[in-house]
Amino acid sequence: MFRSLAIAALVMTASGVHAQQPAPRLKPLRTGYVPANGVNYYYEIYGRGAPLLILHGGLGSINLF
């Protein structure tokens, strides 16, 4: 199995297939902080339409999204 993976990696490298580059980060329309229960939560607003709230697991950062 390892040999198959190594061969596949060599073929991909030789054919110019590379990992995708991350998309460029868009600028938010608005940023700020909202106080809730004694904590100031940072937020960023992008696009338009109904809001979607995304919360990370506590040890992440906004860059993970």
PDB file of N, H, CA, C and O in Angstrom:
ATOM      1  N   MET A   1       0.820  -1.190   0.000  1.00  0.00           N
ATOM      2  CA  MET A   1       0.000   0.000   0.000  1.00  0.00           C
ATOM      3  C   MET A   1       0.863   1.252   0.000  1.00  0.00           C
ATOM      4  O   MET A   1       0.580   2.205  -0.726  1.00  0.00           O
ATOM      5  N   PHE A   2       1.923   1.254   0.818  1.00  0.00           N
ATOM      6  H   PHE A   2       2.153   0.480   1.408  1.00  0.00           H
ATOM      7  CA  PHE A   2       2.810   2.412   0.860  1.00  0.00           C
ATOM      8  C   PHE A   2       3.409   2.682  -0.509  1.00  0.00           C
ATOM      9  O   PHE A   2       3.545   3.833  -0.924  1.00  0.00           O
ATOM     10  N   ARG A   3       3.770   1.605  -1.213  1.00  0.00           N
ATOM     11  H   ARG A   3       3.660   0.670  -0.877  1.00  0.00           H
ATOM     12  CA  ARG A   3       4.362   1.755  -2.540  1.00  0.00           C
ATOM     13  C   ARG A   3       3.371   2.417  -3.501  1.00  0.00           C
ATOM     14  O   ARG A   3       3.761   3.255  -4.315  1.00  0.00           O
ATOM     15  N   SER A   4       2.101   2.047  -3.410  1.00  0.00           N
ATOM     16  H   SER A   4       1.784   1.367  -2.749  1.00  0.00           H
ATOM     17  CA  SER A   4       1.066   2.643  -4.256  1.00  0.00           C
ATOM     18  C   SER A   4       0.908   4.125  -3.965  1.00  0.00           C
ATOM     19  O   SER A   4       0.760   4.928  -4.886  1.00  0.00           O
ATOM     20  N   LEU A   5       0.937   4.493  -2.692  1.00  0.00           N
ATOM     21  H   LEU A   5       1.057   3.841  -1.943  1.00  0.00           H
ATOM     22  CA  LEU A   5       0.821   5.902  -2.326  1.00  0.00           C
ATOM     23  C   LEU A   5       2.021   6.696  -2.805  1.00  0.00           C
ATOM     24  O   LEU A   5       1.874   7.817  -3.291  1.00  0.00           O
ATOM     25  N   ALA A   6       3.209   6.122  -2.670  1.00  0.00           N
ATOM     26  H   ALA A   6       3.329   5.211  -2.275  1.00  0.00           H
ATOM     27  CA  ALA A   6       4.421   6.809  -3.116  1.00  0.00           C
ATOM     28  C   ALA A   6       4.391   7.017  -4.630  1.00  0.00           C
ATOM     29  O   ALA A   6       4.777   8.081  -5.113  1.00  0.00           O
ATOM     30  N   ILE A   7       3.943   6.025  -5.372  1.00  0.00           N
ATOM     31  H   ILE A   7       3.629   5.161  -4.979  1.00  0.00           H
ATOM     32  CA  ILE A   7       3.860   6.146  -6.827  1.00  0.00           C
ATOM     33  C   ILE A   7       2.831   7.210  -7.207  1.00  0.00           C
ATOM     34  O   ILE A   7       3.077   8.025  -8.097  1.00  0.00           O
ATOM     35  N   ALA A   8       1.697   7.204  -6.544  1.00  0.00           N
ATOM     36  H   ALA A   8       1.497   6.542  -5.821  1.00  0.00           H
ATOM     37  CA  ALA A   8       0.660   8.203  -6.819  1.00  0.00           C
ATOM     38  C   ALA A   8       1.182   9.613  -6.540  1.00  0.00           C
ATOM     39  O   ALA A   8       0.907  10.537  -7.305  1.00  0.00           O
ATOM     40  N   ALA A   9       1.930   9.784  -5.456  1.00  0.00           N
ATOM     41  H   ALA A   9       2.154   9.033  -4.834  1.00  0.00           H
ATOM     42  CA  ALA A   9       2.492  11.094  -5.129  1.00  0.00           C
ATOM     43  C   ALA A   9       3.484  11.542  -6.193  1.00  0.00           C
ATOM     44  O   ALA A   9       3.503  12.712  -6.572  1.00  0.00           O
ATOM     45  N   LEU A  10       4.308  10.618  -6.674  1.00  0.00           N
ATOM     46  H   LEU A  10       4.293   9.667  -6.366  1.00  0.00           H
ATOM     47  CA  LEU A  10       5.265  10.964  -7.726  1.00  0.00           C
ATOM     48  C   LEU A  10       4.564  11.342  -9.025  1.00  0.00           C
ATOM     49  O   LEU A  10       4.976  12.281  -9.706  1.00  0.00           O
ATOM     50  N   VAL A  11       3.515  10.618  -9.367  1.00  0.00           N
ATOM     51  H   VAL A  11       3.180   9.855  -8.815  1.00  0.00           H
ATOM     52  CA  VAL A  11       2.777  10.915 -10.596  1.00  0.00           C
ATOM     53  C   VAL A  11       2.114  12.288 -10.480  1.00  0.00           C
ATOM     54  O   VAL A  11       2.149  13.071 -11.430  1.00  0.00           O
ATOM     55  N   MET A  12       1.515  12.587  -9.334  1.00  0.00           N
ATOM     56  H   MET A  12       1.487  11.952  -8.563  1.00  0.00           H
ATOM     57  CA  MET A  12       0.860  13.882  -9.147  1.00  0.00           C
ATOM     58  C   MET A  12       1.871  15.016  -9.209  1.00  0.00           C
ATOM     59  O   MET A  12       1.596  16.061  -9.800  1.00  0.00           O
ATOM     60  N   THR A  13       3.041  14.820  -8.603  1.00  0.00           N
ATOM     61  H   THR A  13       3.264  13.971  -8.123  1.00  0.00           H
ATOM     62  CA  THR A  13       4.075  15.845  -8.616  1.00  0.00           C
ATOM     63  C   THR A  13       4.601  16.059 -10.031  1.00  0.00           C
ATOM     64  O   THR A  13       4.791  17.196 -10.463  1.00  0.00           O
ATOM     65  N   ALA A  14       4.834  14.970 -10.746  1.00  0.00           N
ATOM     66  H   ALA A  14       4.679  14.046 -10.396  1.00  0.00           H
ATOM     67  CA  ALA A  14       5.364  15.070 -12.109  1.00  0.00           C
ATOM     68  C   ALA A  14       4.353  15.697 -13.059  1.00  0.00           C
ATOM     69  O   ALA A  14       4.744  16.365 -14.016  1.00  0.00           O
ATOM     70  N   SER A  15       3.069  15.496 -12.815  1.00  0.00           N
ATOM     71  H   SER A  15       2.751  14.953 -12.038  1.00  0.00           H
ATOM     72  CA  SER A  15       2.051  16.030 -13.713  1.00  0.00           C
ATOM     73  C   SER A  15       1.655  17.456 -13.366  1.00  0.00           C
ATOM     74  O   SER A  15       0.819  18.049 -14.048  1.00  0.00           O
ATOM     75  N   GLY A  16       2.248  18.016 -12.308  1.00  0.00           N
ATOM     76  H   GLY A  16       2.927  17.535 -11.754  1.00  0.00           H
ATOM     77  CA  GLY A  16       1.959  19.403 -11.949  1.00  0.00           C
ATOM     78  C   GLY A  16       0.731  19.573 -11.077  1.00  0.00           C
ATOM     79  O   GLY A  16       0.269  20.699 -10.896  1.00  0.00           O
ATOM     80  N   VAL A  17       0.188  18.500 -10.534  1.00  0.00           N
ATOM     81  H   VAL A  17       0.564  17.585 -10.681  1.00  0.00           H
ATOM     82  CA  VAL A  17      -0.968  18.603  -9.650  1.00  0.00           C
ATOM     83  C   VAL A  17      -0.474  19.010  -8.275  1.00  0.00           C
ATOM     84  O   VAL A  17       0.375  18.338  -7.689  1.00  0.00           O
ATOM     85  N   HIS A  18      -0.996  20.097  -7.766  1.00  0.00           N
ATOM     86  H   HIS A  18      -1.686  20.644  -8.242  1.00  0.00           H
ATOM     87  CA  HIS A  18      -0.587  20.615  -6.465  1.00  0.00           C
ATOM     88  C   HIS A  18      -1.807  20.801  -5.581  1.00  0.00           C
ATOM     89  O   HIS A  18      -2.942  20.828  -6.057  1.00  0.00           O
ATOM     90  N   ALA A  19      -1.556  20.926  -4.307  1.00  0.00           N
ATOM     91  H   ALA A  19      -0.634  20.905  -3.921  1.00  0.00           H
ATOM     92  CA  ALA A  19      -2.646  21.198  -3.365  1.00  0.00           C
ATOM     93  C   ALA A  19      -3.263  22.547  -3.706  1.00  0.00           C
ATOM     94  O   ALA A  19      -2.567  23.460  -4.150  1.00  0.00           O
ATOM     95  N   GLN A  20      -4.552  22.670  -3.499  1.00  0.00           N
ATOM     96  H   GLN A  20      -5.118  21.929  -3.138  1.00  0.00           H
ATOM     97  CA  GLN A  20      -5.226  23.933  -3.781  1.00  0.00           C
ATOM     98  C   GLN A  20      -4.755  25.008  -2.814  1.00  0.00           C
ATOM     99  O   GLN A  20      -4.543  24.750  -1.629  1.00  0.00           O
ATOM    100  N   GLN A  21      -4.599  26.201  -3.334  1.00  0.00           N
ATOM    101  H   GLN A  21      -4.771  26.410  -4.296  1.00  0.00           H
ATOM    102  CA  GLN A  21      -4.248  27.336  -2.504  1.00  0.00           C
ATOM    103  C   GLN A  21      -5.520  27.831  -1.821  1.00  0.00           C
ATOM    104  O   GLN A  21      -6.601  27.772  -2.406  1.00  0.00           O
ATOM    105  N   PRO A  22      -5.398  28.316  -0.594  1.00  0.00           N
ATOM    106  CA  PRO A  22      -6.586  28.841   0.076  1.00  0.00           C
ATOM    107  C   PRO A  22      -7.121  30.066  -0.665  1.00  0.00           C
ATOM    108  O   PRO A  22      -6.361  30.839  -1.249  1.00  0.00           O
ATOM    109  N   ALA A  23      -8.424  30.222  -0.627  1.00  0.00           N
ATOM    110  H   ALA A  23      -9.041  29.594  -0.152  1.00  0.00           H
ATOM    111  CA  ALA A  23      -9.042  31.378  -1.270  1.00  0.00           C
ATOM    112  C   ALA A  23      -8.600  32.653  -0.560  1.00  0.00           C
ATOM    113  O   ALA A  23      -8.381  32.637   0.651  1.00  0.00           O
ATOM    114  N   PRO A  24      -8.467  33.752  -1.292  1.00  0.00           N
ATOM    115  CA  PRO A  24      -8.090  35.000  -0.630  1.00  0.00           C
ATOM    116  C   PRO A  24      -9.173  35.426   0.340  1.00  0.00           C
ATOM    117  O   PRO A  24     -10.362  35.232   0.088  1.00  0.00           O
ATOM    118  N   ARG A  25      -8.763  35.995   1.425  1.00  0.00           N
ATOM    119  H   ARG A  25      -7.797  36.153   1.630  1.00  0.00           H
ATOM    120  CA  ARG A  25      -9.708  36.395   2.466  1.00  0.00           C
ATOM    121  C   ARG A  25     -10.433  37.667   2.054  1.00  0.00           C
ATOM    122  O   ARG A  25      -9.803  38.657   1.679  1.00  0.00           O
ATOM    123  N   LEU A  26     -11.747  37.638   2.124  1.00  0.00           N
ATOM    124  H   LEU A  26     -12.259  36.834   2.428  1.00  0.00           H
ATOM    125  CA  LEU A  26     -12.566  38.798   1.805  1.00  0.00           C
ATOM    126  C   LEU A  26     -12.565  39.772   2.970  1.00  0.00           C
ATOM    127  O   LEU A  26     -12.348  39.382   4.117  1.00  0.00           O
ATOM    128  N   LYS A  27     -12.807  41.036   2.671  1.00  0.00           N
ATOM    129  H   LYS A  27     -12.983  41.352   1.739  1.00  0.00           H
ATOM    130  CA  LYS A  27     -12.913  42.029   3.730  1.00  0.00           C
ATOM    131  C   LYS A  27     -14.342  42.055   4.252  1.00  0.00           C
ATOM    132  O   LYS A  27     -15.287  42.045   3.464  1.00  0.00           O
ATOM    133  N   PRO A  28     -14.510  42.087   5.565  1.00  0.00           N
ATOM    134  CA  PRO A  28     -15.865  42.116   6.126  1.00  0.00           C
ATOM    135  C   PRO A  28     -16.535  43.460   5.868  1.00  0.00           C
ATOM    136  O   PRO A  28     -15.864  44.486   5.758  1.00  0.00           O
ATOM    137  N   LEU A  29     -17.872  43.445   5.773  1.00  0.00           N
ATOM    138  H   LEU A  29     -18.417  42.612   5.862  1.00  0.00           H
ATOM    139  CA  LEU A  29     -18.632  44.681   5.638  1.00  0.00           C
ATOM    140  C   LEU A  29     -18.621  45.473   6.945  1.00  0.00           C
ATOM    141  O   LEU A  29     -18.618  46.704   6.946  1.00  0.00           O
ATOM    142  N   ARG A  30     -18.616  44.740   8.047  1.00  0.00           N
ATOM    143  H   ARG A  30     -18.618  43.740   8.046  1.00  0.00           H
ATOM    144  CA  ARG A  30     -18.623  45.383   9.366  1.00  0.00           C
ATOM    145  C   ARG A  30     -18.001  44.443  10.382  1.00  0.00           C
ATOM    146  O   ARG A  30     -18.158  43.226  10.290  1.00  0.00           O
ATOM    147  N   THR A  31     -17.299  45.005  11.348  1.00  0.00           N
ATOM    148  H   THR A  31     -17.172  45.994  11.423  1.00  0.00           H
ATOM    149  CA  THR A  31     -16.741  44.232  12.451  1.00  0.00           C
ATOM    150  C   THR A  31     -17.046  44.959  13.747  1.00  0.00           C
ATOM    151  O   THR A  31     -17.397  46.139  13.736  1.00  0.00           O
ATOM    152  N   GLY A  32     -16.915  44.268  14.848  1.00  0.00           N
ATOM    153  H   GLY A  32     -16.630  43.309  14.857  1.00  0.00           H
ATOM    154  CA  GLY A  32     -17.136  44.911  16.132  1.00  0.00           C
ATOM    155  C   GLY A  32     -17.188  43.897  17.250  1.00  0.00           C
ATOM    156  O   GLY A  32     -16.823  42.732  17.086  1.00  0.00           O
ATOM    157  N   TYR A  33     -17.647  44.365  18.377  1.00  0.00           N
ATOM    158  H   TYR A  33     -17.944  45.311  18.511  1.00  0.00           H
ATOM    159  CA  TYR A  33     -17.809  43.526  19.560  1.00  0.00           C
ATOM    160  C   TYR A  33     -19.217  43.701  20.094  1.00  0.00           C
ATOM    161  O   TYR A  33     -19.784  44.793  20.039  1.00  0.00           O
ATOM    162  N   VAL A  34     -19.770  42.631  20.604  1.00  0.00           N
ATOM    163  H   VAL A  34     -19.310  41.744  20.649  1.00  0.00           H
ATOM    164  CA  VAL A  34     -21.085  42.685  21.233  1.00  0.00           C
ATOM    165  C   VAL A  34     -20.953  42.093  22.632  1.00  0.00           C
ATOM    166  O   VAL A  34     -20.474  40.969  22.780  1.00  0.00           O
ATOM    167  N   PRO A  35     -21.374  42.837  23.669  1.00  0.00           N
ATOM    168  CA  PRO A  35     -21.284  42.306  25.027  1.00  0.00           C
ATOM    169  C   PRO A  35     -22.431  41.328  25.314  1.00  0.00           C
ATOM    170  O   PRO A  35     -23.586  41.598  24.986  1.00  0.00           O
ATOM    171  N   ALA A  36     -22.097  40.203  25.923  1.00  0.00           N
ATOM    172  H   ALA A  36     -21.158  39.984  26.190  1.00  0.00           H
ATOM    173  CA  ALA A  36     -23.103  39.217  26.314  1.00  0.00           C
ATOM    174  C   ALA A  36     -22.612  38.485  27.559  1.00  0.00           C
ATOM    175  O   ALA A  36     -21.570  37.830  27.526  1.00  0.00           O
ATOM    176  N   ASN A  37     -23.348  38.592  28.639  1.00  0.00           N
ATOM    177  H   ASN A  37     -24.194  39.124  28.666  1.00  0.00           H
ATOM    178  CA  ASN A  37     -23.013  37.918  29.900  1.00  0.00           C
ATOM    179  C   ASN A  37     -21.600  38.230  30.378  1.00  0.00           C
ATOM    180  O   ASN A  37     -20.888  37.340  30.843  1.00  0.00           O
ATOM    181  N   GLY A  38     -21.195  39.495  30.264  1.00  0.00           N
ATOM    182  H   GLY A  38     -21.774  40.218  29.886  1.00  0.00           H
ATOM    183  CA  GLY A  38     -19.884  39.900  30.756  1.00  0.00           C
ATOM    184  C   GLY A  38     -18.719  39.598  29.832  1.00  0.00           C
ATOM    185  O   GLY A  38     -17.569  39.818  30.211  1.00  0.00           O
ATOM    186  N   VAL A  39     -18.983  39.099  28.624  1.00  0.00           N
ATOM    187  H   VAL A  39     -19.918  38.921  28.316  1.00  0.00           H
ATOM    188  CA  VAL A  39     -17.930  38.775  27.658  1.00  0.00           C
ATOM    189  C   VAL A  39     -18.165  39.615  26.412  1.00  0.00           C
ATOM    190  O   VAL A  39     -19.301  39.746  25.957  1.00  0.00           O
ATOM    191  N   ASN A  40     -17.097  40.186  25.853  1.00  0.00           N
ATOM    192  H   ASN A  40     -16.173  40.080  26.222  1.00  0.00           H
ATOM    193  CA  ASN A  40     -17.195  40.917  24.593  1.00  0.00           C
ATOM    194  C   ASN A  40     -16.848  39.964  23.453  1.00  0.00           C
ATOM    195  O   ASN A  40     -15.700  39.540  23.316  1.00  0.00           O
ATOM    196  N   TYR A  41     -17.839  39.633  22.643  1.00  0.00           N
ATOM    197  H   TYR A  41     -18.772  39.978  22.755  1.00  0.00           H
ATOM    198  CA  TYR A  41     -17.651  38.723  21.520  1.00  0.00           C
ATOM    199  C   TYR A  41     -17.342  39.523  20.252  1.00  0.00           C
ATOM    200  O   TYR A  41     -18.059  40.464  19.910  1.00  0.00           O
ATOM    201  N   TYR A  42     -16.273  39.138  19.563  1.00  0.00           N
ATOM    202  H   TYR A  42     -15.691  38.374  19.840  1.00  0.00           H
ATOM    203  CA  TYR A  42     -15.902  39.781  18.304  1.00  0.00           C
ATOM    204  C   TYR A  42     -16.741  39.193  17.183  1.00  0.00           C
ATOM    205  O   TYR A  42     -17.016  37.993  17.177  1.00  0.00           O
ATOM    206  N   TYR A  43     -17.149  40.023  16.238  1.00  0.00           N
ATOM    207  H   TYR A  43     -16.926  40.998  16.243  1.00  0.00           H
ATOM    208  CA  TYR A  43     -17.907  39.519  15.098  1.00  0.00           C
ATOM    209  C   TYR A  43     -17.440  40.187  13.812  1.00  0.00           C
ATOM    210  O   TYR A  43     -16.861  41.273  13.833  1.00  0.00           O
ATOM    211  N   GLU A  44     -17.700  39.517  12.693  1.00  0.00           N
ATOM    212  H   GLU A  44     -18.170  38.635  12.676  1.00  0.00           H
ATOM    213  CA  GLU A  44     -17.472  40.049  11.357  1.00  0.00           C
ATOM    214  C   GLU A  44     -18.699  39.735  10.524  1.00  0.00           C
ATOM    215  O   GLU A  44     -19.258  38.642  10.613  1.00  0.00           O
ATOM    216  N   ILE A  45     -19.114  40.695   9.714  1.00  0.00           N
ATOM    217  H   ILE A  45     -18.660  41.583   9.642  1.00  0.00           H
ATOM    218  CA  ILE A  45     -20.278  40.511   8.843  1.00  0.00           C
ATOM    219  C   ILE A  45     -19.811  40.547   7.402  1.00  0.00           C
ATOM    220  O   ILE A  45     -19.112  41.468   6.980  1.00  0.00           O
ATOM    221  N   TYR A  46     -20.213  39.516   6.644  1.00  0.00           N
ATOM    222  H   TYR A  46     -20.781  38.768   6.987  1.00  0.00           H
ATOM    223  CA  TYR A  46     -19.886  39.386   5.228  1.00  0.00           C
ATOM    224  C   TYR A  46     -21.168  39.196   4.440  1.00  0.00           C
ATOM    225  O   TYR A  46     -22.120  38.609   4.954  1.00  0.00           O
ATOM    226  N   GLY A  47     -21.218  39.674   3.219  1.00  0.00           N
ATOM    227  H   GLY A  47     -20.445  40.151   2.802  1.00  0.00           H
ATOM    228  CA  GLY A  47     -22.326  39.391   2.311  1.00  0.00           C
ATOM    229  C   GLY A  47     -23.644  39.981   2.763  1.00  0.00           C
ATOM    230  O   GLY A  47     -23.697  40.953   3.518  1.00  0.00           O
ATOM    231  N   ARG A  48     -24.703  39.363   2.277  1.00  0.00           N
ATOM    232  H   ARG A  48     -24.660  38.574   1.665  1.00  0.00           H
ATOM    233  CA  ARG A  48     -26.039  39.843   2.620  1.00  0.00           C
ATOM    234  C   ARG A  48     -26.958  38.639   2.795  1.00  0.00           C
ATOM    235  O   ARG A  48     -26.596  37.508   2.471  1.00  0.00           O
ATOM    236  N   GLY A  49     -28.133  38.902   3.305  1.00  0.00           N
ATOM    237  H   GLY A  49     -28.427  39.821   3.569  1.00  0.00           H
ATOM    238  CA  GLY A  49     -29.080  37.822   3.546  1.00  0.00           C
ATOM    239  C   GLY A  49     -29.184  37.509   5.030  1.00  0.00           C
ATOM    240  O   GLY A  49     -28.690  38.255   5.875  1.00  0.00           O
ATOM    241  N   ALA A  50     -29.826  36.408   5.327  1.00  0.00           N
ATOM    242  H   ALA A  50     -30.228  35.801   4.641  1.00  0.00           H
ATOM    243  CA  ALA A  50     -30.016  35.999   6.718  1.00  0.00           C
ATOM    244  C   ALA A  50     -28.663  35.680   7.354  1.00  0.00           C
ATOM    245  O   ALA A  50     -27.810  35.060   6.718  1.00  0.00           O
ATOM    246  N   PRO A  51     -28.462  36.096   8.594  1.00  0.00           N
ATOM    247  CA  PRO A  51     -27.174  35.829   9.247  1.00  0.00           C
ATOM    248  C   PRO A  51     -26.981  34.343   9.567  1.00  0.00           C
ATOM    249  O   PRO A  51     -27.940  33.615   9.823  1.00  0.00           O
ATOM    250  N   LEU A  52     -25.733  33.921   9.544  1.00  0.00           N
ATOM    251  H   LEU A  52     -24.953  34.512   9.336  1.00  0.00           H
ATOM    252  CA  LEU A  52     -25.343  32.574   9.927  1.00  0.00           C
ATOM    253  C   LEU A  52     -24.305  32.717  11.021  1.00  0.00           C
ATOM    254  O   LEU A  52     -23.240  33.290  10.792  1.00  0.00           O
ATOM    255  N   LEU A  53     -24.592  32.213  12.188  1.00  0.00           N
ATOM    256  H   LEU A  53     -25.458  31.747  12.375  1.00  0.00           H
ATOM    257  CA  LEU A  53     -23.687  32.295  13.326  1.00  0.00           C
ATOM    258  C   LEU A  53     -22.807  31.060  13.352  1.00  0.00           C
ATOM    259  O   LEU A  53     -23.310  29.938  13.392  1.00  0.00           O
ATOM    260  N   ILE A  54     -21.475  31.260  13.330  1.00  0.00           N
ATOM    261  H   ILE A  54     -21.066  32.172  13.298  1.00  0.00           H
ATOM    262  CA  ILE A  54     -20.514  30.162  13.362  1.00  0.00           C
ATOM    263  C   ILE A  54     -19.672  30.322  14.615  1.00  0.00           C
ATOM    264  O   ILE A  54     -19.042  31.361  14.812  1.00  0.00           O
ATOM    265  N   LEU A  55     -19.656  29.304  15.460  1.00  0.00           N
ATOM    266  H   LEU A  55     -20.168  28.460  15.299  1.00  0.00           H
ATOM    267  CA  LEU A  55     -18.869  29.328  16.686  1.00  0.00           C
ATOM    268  C   LEU A  55     -17.807  28.241  16.630  1.00  0.00           C
ATOM    269  O   LEU A  55     -18.099  27.102  16.267  1.00  0.00           O
ATOM    270  N   HIS A  56     -16.577  28.587  16.986  1.00  0.00           N
ATOM    271  H   HIS A  56     -16.339  29.513  17.281  1.00  0.00           H
ATOM    272  CA  HIS A  56     -15.531  27.570  17.013  1.00  0.00           C
ATOM    273  C   HIS A  56     -15.517  26.897  18.373  1.00  0.00           C
ATOM    274  O   HIS A  56     -16.221  27.321  19.290  1.00  0.00           O
ATOM    275  N   GLY A  57     -14.727  25.864  18.503  1.00  0.00           N
ATOM    276  H   GLY A  57     -14.155  25.520  17.759  1.00  0.00           H
ATOM    277  CA  GLY A  57     -14.716  25.035  19.703  1.00  0.00           C
ATOM    278  C   GLY A  57     -13.984  25.605  20.895  1.00  0.00           C
ATOM    279  O   GLY A  57     -13.821  24.894  21.887  1.00  0.00           O
ATOM    280  N   GLY A  58     -13.536  26.838  20.858  1.00  0.00           N
ATOM    281  H   GLY A  58     -13.669  27.416  20.052  1.00  0.00           H
ATOM    282  CA  GLY A  58     -12.923  27.459  22.017  1.00  0.00           C
ATOM    283  C   GLY A  58     -11.419  27.668  21.881  1.00  0.00           C
ATOM    284  O   GLY A  58     -10.881  28.621  22.445  1.00  0.00           O
ATOM    285  N   LEU A  59     -10.738  26.807  21.152  1.00  0.00           N
ATOM    286  H   LEU A  59     -11.176  26.033  20.694  1.00  0.00           H
ATOM    287  CA  LEU A  59      -9.282  26.955  21.008  1.00  0.00           C
ATOM    288  C   LEU A  59      -8.911  27.372  19.589  1.00  0.00           C
ATOM    289  O   LEU A  59      -7.725  27.447  19.266  1.00  0.00           O
ATOM    290  N   GLY A  60      -9.880  27.641  18.748  1.00  0.00           N
ATOM    291  H   GLY A  60     -10.843  27.580  19.010  1.00  0.00           H
ATOM    292  CA  GLY A  60      -9.616  28.028  17.388  1.00  0.00           C
ATOM    293  C   GLY A  60      -9.610  29.548  17.242  1.00  0.00           C
ATOM    294  O   GLY A  60      -9.701  30.283  18.225  1.00  0.00           O
ATOM    295  N   SER A  61      -9.503  29.995  16.008  1.00  0.00           N
ATOM    296  H   SER A  61      -9.429  29.398  15.210  1.00  0.00           H
ATOM    297  CA  SER A  61      -9.550  31.415  15.714  1.00  0.00           C
ATOM    298  C   SER A  61     -10.433  31.633  14.497  1.00  0.00           C
ATOM    299  O   SER A  61     -10.866  30.677  13.854  1.00  0.00           O
ATOM    300  N   ILE A  62     -10.693  32.881  14.186  1.00  0.00           N
ATOM    301  H   ILE A  62     -10.341  33.659  14.707  1.00  0.00           H
ATOM    302  CA  ILE A  62     -11.538  33.197  13.047  1.00  0.00           C
ATOM    303  C   ILE A  62     -10.902  32.723  11.743  1.00  0.00           C
ATOM    304  O   ILE A  62     -11.612  32.487  10.766  1.00  0.00           O
ATOM    305  N   ASN A  63      -9.595  32.581  11.711  1.00  0.00           N
ATOM    306  H   ASN A  63      -9.018  32.773  12.505  1.00  0.00           H
ATOM    307  CA  ASN A  63      -8.905  32.114  10.501  1.00  0.00           C
ATOM    308  C   ASN A  63      -9.240  30.662  10.170  1.00  0.00           C
ATOM    309  O   ASN A  63      -9.039  30.243   9.030  1.00  0.00           O
ATOM    310  N   LEU A  64      -9.738  29.890  11.115  1.00  0.00           N
ATOM    311  H   LEU A  64      -9.901  30.231  12.041  1.00  0.00           H
ATOM    312  CA  LEU A  64     -10.092  28.500  10.848  1.00  0.00           C
ATOM    313  C   LEU A  64     -11.346  28.380   9.988  1.00  0.00           C
ATOM    314  O   LEU A  64     -11.587  27.340   9.375  1.00  0.00           O
ATOM    315  N   PHE A  65     -12.132  29.427   9.946  1.00  0.00           N
ATOM    316  H   PHE A  65     -11.937  30.272  10.444  1.00  0.00           H
ATOM    317  CA  PHE A  65     -13.359  29.372   9.160  1.00  0.00           C
ATOM    318  C   PHE A  65     -13.067  29.708   7.727  1.00  0.00           C
ATOM    319  O   PHE A  65     -13.976  29.716   6.897  1.00  0.00           O
TER     320      PHE A  65
END
